[in-house]
PDB file with one MODEL, atoms N, CA, C and O in Angstrom:
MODEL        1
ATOM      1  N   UNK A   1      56.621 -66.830 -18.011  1.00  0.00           N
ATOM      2  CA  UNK A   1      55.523 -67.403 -18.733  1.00  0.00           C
ATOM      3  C   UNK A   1      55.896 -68.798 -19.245  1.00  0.00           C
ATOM      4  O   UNK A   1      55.137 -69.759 -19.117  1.00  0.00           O
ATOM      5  N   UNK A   2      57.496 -68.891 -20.022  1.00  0.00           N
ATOM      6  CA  UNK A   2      57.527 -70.272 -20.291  1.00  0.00           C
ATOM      7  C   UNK A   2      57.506 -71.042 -19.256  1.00  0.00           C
ATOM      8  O   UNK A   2      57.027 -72.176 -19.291  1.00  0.00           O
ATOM      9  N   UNK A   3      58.164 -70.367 -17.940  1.00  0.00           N
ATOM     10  CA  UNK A   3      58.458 -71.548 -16.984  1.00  0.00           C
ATOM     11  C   UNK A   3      57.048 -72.330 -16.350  1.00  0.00           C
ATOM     12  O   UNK A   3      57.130 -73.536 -16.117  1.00  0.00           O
ATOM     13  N   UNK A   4      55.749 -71.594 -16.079  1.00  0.00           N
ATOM     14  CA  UNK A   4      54.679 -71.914 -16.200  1.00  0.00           C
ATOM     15  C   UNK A   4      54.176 -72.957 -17.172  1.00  0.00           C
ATOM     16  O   UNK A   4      54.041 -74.135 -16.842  1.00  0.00           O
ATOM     17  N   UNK A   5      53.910 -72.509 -18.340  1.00  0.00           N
ATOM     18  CA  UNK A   5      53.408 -73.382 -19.244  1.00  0.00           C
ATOM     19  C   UNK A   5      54.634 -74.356 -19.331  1.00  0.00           C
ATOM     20  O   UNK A   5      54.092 -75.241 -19.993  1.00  0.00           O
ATOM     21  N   UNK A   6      55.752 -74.751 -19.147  1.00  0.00           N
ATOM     22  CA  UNK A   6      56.283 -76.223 -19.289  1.00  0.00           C
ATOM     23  C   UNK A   6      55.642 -76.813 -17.604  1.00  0.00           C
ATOM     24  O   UNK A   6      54.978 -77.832 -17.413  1.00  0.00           O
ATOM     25  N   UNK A   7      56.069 -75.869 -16.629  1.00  0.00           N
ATOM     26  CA  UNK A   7      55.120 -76.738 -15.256  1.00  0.00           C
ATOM     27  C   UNK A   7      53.647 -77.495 -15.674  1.00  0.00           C
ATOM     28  O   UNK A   7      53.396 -78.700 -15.696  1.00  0.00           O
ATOM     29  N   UNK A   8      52.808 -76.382 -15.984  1.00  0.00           N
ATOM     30  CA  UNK A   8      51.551 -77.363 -16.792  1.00  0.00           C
ATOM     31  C   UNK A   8      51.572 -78.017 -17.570  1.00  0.00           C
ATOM     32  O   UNK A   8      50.770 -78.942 -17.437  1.00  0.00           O
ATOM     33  N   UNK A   9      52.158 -78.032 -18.457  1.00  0.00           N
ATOM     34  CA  UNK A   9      52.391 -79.268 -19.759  1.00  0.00           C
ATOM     35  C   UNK A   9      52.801 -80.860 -18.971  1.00  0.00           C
ATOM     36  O   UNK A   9      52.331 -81.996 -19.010  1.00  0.00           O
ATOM     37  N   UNK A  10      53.824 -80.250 -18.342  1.00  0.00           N
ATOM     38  CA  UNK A  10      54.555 -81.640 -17.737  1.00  0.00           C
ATOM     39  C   UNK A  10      53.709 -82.030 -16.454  1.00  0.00           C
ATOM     40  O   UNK A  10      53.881 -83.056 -15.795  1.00  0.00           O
ATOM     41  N   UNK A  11      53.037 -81.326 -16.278  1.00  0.00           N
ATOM     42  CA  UNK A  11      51.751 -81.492 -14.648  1.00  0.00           C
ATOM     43  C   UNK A  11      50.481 -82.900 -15.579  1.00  0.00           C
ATOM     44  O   UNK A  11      50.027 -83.984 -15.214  1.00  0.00           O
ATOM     45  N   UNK A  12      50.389 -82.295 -16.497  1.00  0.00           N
ATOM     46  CA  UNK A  12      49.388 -83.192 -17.280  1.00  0.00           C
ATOM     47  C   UNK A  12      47.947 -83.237 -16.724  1.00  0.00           C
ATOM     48  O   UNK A  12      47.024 -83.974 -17.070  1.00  0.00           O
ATOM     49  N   UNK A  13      47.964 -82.674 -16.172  1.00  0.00           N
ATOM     50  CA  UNK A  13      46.229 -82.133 -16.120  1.00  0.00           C
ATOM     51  C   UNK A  13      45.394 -81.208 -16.503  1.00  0.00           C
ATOM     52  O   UNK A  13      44.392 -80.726 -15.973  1.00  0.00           O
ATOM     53  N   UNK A  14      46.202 -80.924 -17.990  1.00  0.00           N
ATOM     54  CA  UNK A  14      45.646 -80.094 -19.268  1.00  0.00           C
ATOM     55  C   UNK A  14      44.725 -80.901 -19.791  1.00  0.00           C
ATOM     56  O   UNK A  14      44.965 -82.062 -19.462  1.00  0.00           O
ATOM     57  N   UNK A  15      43.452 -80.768 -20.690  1.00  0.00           N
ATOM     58  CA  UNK A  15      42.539 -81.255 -21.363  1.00  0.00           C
ATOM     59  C   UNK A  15      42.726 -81.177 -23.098  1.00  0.00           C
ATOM     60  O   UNK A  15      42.783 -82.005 -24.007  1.00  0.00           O
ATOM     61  N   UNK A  16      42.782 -79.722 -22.982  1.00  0.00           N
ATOM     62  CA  UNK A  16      43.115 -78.953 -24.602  1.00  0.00           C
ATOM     63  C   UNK A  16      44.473 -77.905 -24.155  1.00  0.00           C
ATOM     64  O   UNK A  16      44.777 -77.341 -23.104  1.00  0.00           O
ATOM     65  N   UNK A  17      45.018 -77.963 -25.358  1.00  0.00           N
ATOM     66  CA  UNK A  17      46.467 -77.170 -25.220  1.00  0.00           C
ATOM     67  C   UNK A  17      46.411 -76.203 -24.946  1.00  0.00           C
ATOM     68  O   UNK A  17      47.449 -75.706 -24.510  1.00  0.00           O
ATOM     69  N   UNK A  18      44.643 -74.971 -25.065  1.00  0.00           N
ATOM     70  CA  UNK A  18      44.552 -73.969 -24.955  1.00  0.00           C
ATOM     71  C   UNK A  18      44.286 -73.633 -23.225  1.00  0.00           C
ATOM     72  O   UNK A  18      43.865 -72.512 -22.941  1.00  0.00           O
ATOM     73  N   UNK A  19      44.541 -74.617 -22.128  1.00  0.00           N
ATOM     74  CA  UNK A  19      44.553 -74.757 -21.227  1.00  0.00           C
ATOM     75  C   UNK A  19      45.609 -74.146 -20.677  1.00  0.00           C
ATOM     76  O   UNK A  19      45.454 -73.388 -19.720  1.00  0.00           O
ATOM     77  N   UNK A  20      46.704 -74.375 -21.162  1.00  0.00           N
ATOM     78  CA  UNK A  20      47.978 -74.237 -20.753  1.00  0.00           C
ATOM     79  C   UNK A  20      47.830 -72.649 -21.448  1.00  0.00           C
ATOM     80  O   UNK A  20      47.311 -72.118 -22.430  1.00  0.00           O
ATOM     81  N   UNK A  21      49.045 -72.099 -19.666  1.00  0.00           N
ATOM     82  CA  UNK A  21      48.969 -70.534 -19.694  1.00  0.00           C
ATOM     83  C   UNK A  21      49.930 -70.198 -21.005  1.00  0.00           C
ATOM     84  O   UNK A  21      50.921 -70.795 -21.427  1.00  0.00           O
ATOM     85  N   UNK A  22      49.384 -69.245 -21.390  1.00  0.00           N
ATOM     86  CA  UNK A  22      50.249 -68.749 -22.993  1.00  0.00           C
ATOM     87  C   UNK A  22      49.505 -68.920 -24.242  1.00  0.00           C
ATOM     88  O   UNK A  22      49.800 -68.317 -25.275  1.00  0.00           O
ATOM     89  N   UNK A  23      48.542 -69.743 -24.135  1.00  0.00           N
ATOM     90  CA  UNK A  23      48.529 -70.688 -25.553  1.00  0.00           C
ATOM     91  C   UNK A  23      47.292 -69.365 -26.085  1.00  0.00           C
ATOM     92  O   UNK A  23      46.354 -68.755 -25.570  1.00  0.00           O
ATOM     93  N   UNK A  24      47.858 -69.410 -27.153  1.00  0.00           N
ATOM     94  CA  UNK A  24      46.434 -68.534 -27.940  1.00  0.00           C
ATOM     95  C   UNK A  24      45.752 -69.315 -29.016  1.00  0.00           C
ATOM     96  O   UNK A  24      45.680 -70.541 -28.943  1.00  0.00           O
ATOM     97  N   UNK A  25      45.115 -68.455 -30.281  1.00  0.00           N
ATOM     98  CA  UNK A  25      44.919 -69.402 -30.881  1.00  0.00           C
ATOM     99  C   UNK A  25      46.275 -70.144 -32.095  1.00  0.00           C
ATOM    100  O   UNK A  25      46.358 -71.332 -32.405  1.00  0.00           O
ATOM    101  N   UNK A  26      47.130 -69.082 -32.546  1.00  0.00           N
ATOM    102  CA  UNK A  26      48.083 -69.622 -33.163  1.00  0.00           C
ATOM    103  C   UNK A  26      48.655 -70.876 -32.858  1.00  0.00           C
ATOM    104  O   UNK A  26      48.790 -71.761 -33.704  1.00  0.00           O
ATOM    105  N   UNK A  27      49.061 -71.000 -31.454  1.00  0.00           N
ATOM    106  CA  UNK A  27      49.516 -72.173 -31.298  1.00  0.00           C
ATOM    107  C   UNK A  27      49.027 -73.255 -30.969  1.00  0.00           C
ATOM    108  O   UNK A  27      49.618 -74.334 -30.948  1.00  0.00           O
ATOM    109  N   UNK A  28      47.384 -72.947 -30.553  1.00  0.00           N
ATOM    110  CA  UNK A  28      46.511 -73.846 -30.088  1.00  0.00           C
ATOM    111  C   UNK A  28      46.566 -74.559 -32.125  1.00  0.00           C
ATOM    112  O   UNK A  28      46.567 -75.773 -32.332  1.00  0.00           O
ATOM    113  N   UNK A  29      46.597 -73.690 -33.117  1.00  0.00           N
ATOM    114  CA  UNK A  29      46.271 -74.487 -34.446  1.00  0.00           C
ATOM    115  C   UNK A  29      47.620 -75.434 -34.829  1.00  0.00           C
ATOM    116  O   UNK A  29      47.597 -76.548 -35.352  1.00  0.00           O
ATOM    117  N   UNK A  30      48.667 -74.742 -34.458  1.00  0.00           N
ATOM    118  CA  UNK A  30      50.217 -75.237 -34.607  1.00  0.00           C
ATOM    119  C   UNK A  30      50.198 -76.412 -34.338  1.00  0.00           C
ATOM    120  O   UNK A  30      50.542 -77.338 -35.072  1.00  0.00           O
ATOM    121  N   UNK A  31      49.524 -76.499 -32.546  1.00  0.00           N
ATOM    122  CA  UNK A  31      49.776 -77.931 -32.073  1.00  0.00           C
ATOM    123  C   UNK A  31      48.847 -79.131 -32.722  1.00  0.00           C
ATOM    124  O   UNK A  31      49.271 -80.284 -32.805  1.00  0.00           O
ATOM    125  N   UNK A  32      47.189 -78.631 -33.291  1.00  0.00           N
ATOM    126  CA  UNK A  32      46.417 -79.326 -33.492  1.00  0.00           C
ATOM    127  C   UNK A  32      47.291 -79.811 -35.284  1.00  0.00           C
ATOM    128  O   UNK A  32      47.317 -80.992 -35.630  1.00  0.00           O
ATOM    129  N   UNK A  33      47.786 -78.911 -36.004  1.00  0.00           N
ATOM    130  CA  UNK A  33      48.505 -79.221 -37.457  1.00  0.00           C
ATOM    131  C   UNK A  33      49.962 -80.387 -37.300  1.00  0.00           C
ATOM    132  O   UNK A  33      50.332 -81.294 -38.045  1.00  0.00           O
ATOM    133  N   UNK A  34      50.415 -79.967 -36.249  1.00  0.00           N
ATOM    134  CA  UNK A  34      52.074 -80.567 -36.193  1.00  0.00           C
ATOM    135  C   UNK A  34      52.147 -81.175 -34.725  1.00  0.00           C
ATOM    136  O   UNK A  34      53.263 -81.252 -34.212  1.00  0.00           O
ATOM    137  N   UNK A  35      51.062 -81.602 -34.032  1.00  0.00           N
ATOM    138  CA  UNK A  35      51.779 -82.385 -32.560  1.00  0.00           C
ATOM    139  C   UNK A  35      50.614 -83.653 -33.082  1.00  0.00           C
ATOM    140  O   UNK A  35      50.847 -84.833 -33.346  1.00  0.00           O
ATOM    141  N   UNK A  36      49.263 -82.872 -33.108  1.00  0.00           N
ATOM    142  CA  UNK A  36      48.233 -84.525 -33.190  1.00  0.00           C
ATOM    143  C   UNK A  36      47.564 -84.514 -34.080  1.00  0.00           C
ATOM    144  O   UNK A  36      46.338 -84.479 -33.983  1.00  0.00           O
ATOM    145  N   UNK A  37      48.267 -84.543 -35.298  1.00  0.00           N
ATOM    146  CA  UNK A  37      47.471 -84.651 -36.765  1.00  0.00           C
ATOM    147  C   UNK A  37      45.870 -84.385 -36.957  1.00  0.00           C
ATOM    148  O   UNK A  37      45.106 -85.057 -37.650  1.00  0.00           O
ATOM    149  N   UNK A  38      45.561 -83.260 -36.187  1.00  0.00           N
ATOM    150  CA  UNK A  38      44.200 -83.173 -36.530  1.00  0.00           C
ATOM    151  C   UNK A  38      43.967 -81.449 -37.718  1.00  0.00           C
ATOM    152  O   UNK A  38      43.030 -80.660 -37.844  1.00  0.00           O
ATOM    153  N   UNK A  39      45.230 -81.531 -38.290  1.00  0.00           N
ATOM    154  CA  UNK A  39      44.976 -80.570 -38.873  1.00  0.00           C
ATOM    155  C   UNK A  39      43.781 -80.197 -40.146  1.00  0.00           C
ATOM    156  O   UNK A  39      43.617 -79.323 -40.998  1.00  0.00           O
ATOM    157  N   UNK A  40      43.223 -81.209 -39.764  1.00  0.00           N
ATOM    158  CA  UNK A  40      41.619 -81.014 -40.621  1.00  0.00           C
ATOM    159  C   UNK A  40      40.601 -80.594 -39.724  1.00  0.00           C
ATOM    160  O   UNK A  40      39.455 -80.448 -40.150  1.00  0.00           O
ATOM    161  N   UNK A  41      40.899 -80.368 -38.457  1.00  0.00           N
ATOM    162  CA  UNK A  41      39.830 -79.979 -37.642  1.00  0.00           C
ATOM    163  C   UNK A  41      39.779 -78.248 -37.478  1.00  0.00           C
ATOM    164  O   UNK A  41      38.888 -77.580 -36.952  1.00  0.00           O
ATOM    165  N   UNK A  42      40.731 -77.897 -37.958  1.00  0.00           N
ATOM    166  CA  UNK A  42      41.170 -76.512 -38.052  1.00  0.00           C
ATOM    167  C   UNK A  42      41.371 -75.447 -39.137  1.00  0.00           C
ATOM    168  O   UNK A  42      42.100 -75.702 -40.095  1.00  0.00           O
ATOM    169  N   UNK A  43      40.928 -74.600 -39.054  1.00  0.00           N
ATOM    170  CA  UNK A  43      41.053 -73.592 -40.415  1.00  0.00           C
ATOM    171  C   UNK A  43      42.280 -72.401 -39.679  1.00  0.00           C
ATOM    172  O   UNK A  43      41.732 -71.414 -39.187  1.00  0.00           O
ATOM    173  N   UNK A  44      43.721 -72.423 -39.582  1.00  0.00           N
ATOM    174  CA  UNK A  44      44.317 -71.620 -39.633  1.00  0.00           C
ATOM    175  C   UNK A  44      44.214 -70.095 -40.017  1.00  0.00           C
ATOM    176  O   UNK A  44      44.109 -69.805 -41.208  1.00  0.00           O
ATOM    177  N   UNK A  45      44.247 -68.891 -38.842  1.00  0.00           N
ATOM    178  CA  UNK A  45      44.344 -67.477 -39.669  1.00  0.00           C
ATOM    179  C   UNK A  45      45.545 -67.047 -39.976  1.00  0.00           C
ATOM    180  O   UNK A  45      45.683 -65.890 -40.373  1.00  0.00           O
ATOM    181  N   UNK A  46      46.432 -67.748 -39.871  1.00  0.00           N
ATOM    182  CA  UNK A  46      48.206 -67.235 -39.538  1.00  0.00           C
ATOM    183  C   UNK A  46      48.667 -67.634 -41.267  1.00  0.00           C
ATOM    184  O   UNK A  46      48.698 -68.791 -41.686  1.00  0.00           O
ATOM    185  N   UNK A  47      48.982 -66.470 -42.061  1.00  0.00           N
ATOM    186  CA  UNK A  47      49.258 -66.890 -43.576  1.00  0.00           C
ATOM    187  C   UNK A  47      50.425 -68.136 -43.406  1.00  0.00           C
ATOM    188  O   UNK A  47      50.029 -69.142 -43.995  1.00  0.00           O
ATOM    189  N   UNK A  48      51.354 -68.271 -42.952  1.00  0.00           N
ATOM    190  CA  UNK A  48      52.301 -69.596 -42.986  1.00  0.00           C
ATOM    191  C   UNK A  48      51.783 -70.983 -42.579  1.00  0.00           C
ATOM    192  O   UNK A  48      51.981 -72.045 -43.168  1.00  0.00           O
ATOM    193  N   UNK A  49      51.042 -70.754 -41.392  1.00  0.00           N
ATOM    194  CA  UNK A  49      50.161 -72.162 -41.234  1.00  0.00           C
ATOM    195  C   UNK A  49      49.273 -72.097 -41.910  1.00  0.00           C
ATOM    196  O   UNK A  49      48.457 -72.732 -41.241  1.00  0.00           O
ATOM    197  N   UNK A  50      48.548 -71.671 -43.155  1.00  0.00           N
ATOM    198  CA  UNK A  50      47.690 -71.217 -43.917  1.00  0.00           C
ATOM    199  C   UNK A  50      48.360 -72.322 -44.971  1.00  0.00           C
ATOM    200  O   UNK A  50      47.855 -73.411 -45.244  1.00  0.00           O
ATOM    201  N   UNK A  51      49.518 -71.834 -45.463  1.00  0.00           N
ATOM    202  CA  UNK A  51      50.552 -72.059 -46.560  1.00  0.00           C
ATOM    203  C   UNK A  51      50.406 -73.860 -46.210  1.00  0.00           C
ATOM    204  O   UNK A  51      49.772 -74.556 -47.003  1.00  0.00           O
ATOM    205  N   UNK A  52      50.966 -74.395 -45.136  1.00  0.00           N
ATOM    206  CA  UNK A  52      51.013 -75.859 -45.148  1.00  0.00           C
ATOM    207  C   UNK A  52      49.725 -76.857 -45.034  1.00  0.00           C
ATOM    208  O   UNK A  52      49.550 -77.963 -45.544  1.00  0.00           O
ATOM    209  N   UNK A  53      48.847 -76.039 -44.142  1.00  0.00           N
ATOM    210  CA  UNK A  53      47.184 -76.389 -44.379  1.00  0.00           C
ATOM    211  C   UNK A  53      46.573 -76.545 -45.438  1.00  0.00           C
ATOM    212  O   UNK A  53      45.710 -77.421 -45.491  1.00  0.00           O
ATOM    213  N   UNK A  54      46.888 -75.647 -46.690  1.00  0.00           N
ATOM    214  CA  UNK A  54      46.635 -75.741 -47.601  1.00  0.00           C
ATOM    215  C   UNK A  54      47.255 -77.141 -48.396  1.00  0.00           C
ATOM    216  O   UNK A  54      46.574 -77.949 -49.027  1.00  0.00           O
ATOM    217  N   UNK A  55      48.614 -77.186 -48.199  1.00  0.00           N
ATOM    218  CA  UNK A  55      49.221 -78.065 -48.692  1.00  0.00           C
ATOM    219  C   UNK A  55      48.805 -79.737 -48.603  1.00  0.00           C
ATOM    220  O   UNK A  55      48.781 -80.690 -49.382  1.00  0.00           O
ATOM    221  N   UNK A  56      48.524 -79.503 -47.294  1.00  0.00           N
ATOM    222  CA  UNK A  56      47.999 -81.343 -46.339  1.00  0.00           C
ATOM    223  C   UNK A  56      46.769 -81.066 -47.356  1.00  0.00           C
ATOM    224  O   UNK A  56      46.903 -81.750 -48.371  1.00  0.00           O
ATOM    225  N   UNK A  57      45.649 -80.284 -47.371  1.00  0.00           N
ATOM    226  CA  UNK A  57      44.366 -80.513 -48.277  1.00  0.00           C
ATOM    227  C   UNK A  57      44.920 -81.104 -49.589  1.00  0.00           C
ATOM    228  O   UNK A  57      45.298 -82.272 -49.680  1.00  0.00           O
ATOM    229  N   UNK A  58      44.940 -80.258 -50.546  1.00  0.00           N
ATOM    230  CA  UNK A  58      45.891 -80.700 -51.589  1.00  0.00           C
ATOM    231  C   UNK A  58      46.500 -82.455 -51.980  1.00  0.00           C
ATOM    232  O   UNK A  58      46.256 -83.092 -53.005  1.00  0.00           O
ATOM    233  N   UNK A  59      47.125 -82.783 -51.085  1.00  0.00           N
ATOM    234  CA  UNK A  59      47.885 -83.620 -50.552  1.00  0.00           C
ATOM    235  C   UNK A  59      46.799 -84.731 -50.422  1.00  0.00           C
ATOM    236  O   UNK A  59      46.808 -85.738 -51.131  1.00  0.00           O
ATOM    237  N   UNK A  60      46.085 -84.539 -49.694  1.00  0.00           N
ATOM    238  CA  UNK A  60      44.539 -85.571 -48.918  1.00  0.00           C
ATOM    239  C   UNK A  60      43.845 -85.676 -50.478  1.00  0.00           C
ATOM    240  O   UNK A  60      43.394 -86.783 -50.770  1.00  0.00           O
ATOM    241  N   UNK A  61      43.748 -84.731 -51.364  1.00  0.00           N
ATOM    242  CA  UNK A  61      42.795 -84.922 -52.166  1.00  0.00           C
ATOM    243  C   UNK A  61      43.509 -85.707 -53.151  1.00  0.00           C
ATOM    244  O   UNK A  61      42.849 -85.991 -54.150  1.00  0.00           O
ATOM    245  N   UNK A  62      44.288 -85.978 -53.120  1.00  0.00           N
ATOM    246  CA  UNK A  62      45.450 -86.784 -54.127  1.00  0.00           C
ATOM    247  C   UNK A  62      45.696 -87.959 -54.013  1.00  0.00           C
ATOM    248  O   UNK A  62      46.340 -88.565 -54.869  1.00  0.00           O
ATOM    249  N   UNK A  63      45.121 -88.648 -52.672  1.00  0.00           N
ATOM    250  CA  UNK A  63      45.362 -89.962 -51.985  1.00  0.00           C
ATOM    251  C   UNK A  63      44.099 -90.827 -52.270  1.00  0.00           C
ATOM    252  O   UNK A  63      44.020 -91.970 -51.821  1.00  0.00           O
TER     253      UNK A  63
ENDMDL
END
C-alpha cells in the first residue's frame, strides 16, 4: 500500500490527496492542517488533530 501511494504521489497526477490510494479522511485533514495551511477549511474528527485545530483558531483570533 505504501509502495503505491509514494508511486502516485511522486507520479503527480493527483488533484486532492484523497486521490492517492490509502488516504482516508484523517489524513486527507492532516495534510490539509500541516502540508498546505488550509487548516481552516477543515473541521477535524480525530481528538489530537482536534487539539491543534483548536489551537490555530485560538491563535487566528489573537492576531
Amino acid at each position: 500500500m505504501l509502495q503505491r501511494l509514494s508511486r502516485e504521489y511522486l507520479a503527480d497526477t493527483w488533484t486532492y490527496v484523497t486521490d492517492l490510494h490509502g488516504v482516508g479522511q484523517y489524513a486527507a485533514d492532516a495534510y490539509a492542517i500541516f502540508c498546505t495551511g488550509k487548516w481552516d477549511e477543515v473541521e477535524p474528527d480525530d481528538h489530537m488533530l482536534n487539539k491543534y485545530w483548536d489551537f490555530l483558531r485560538s491563535i487566528k483570533h489573537m492576531l
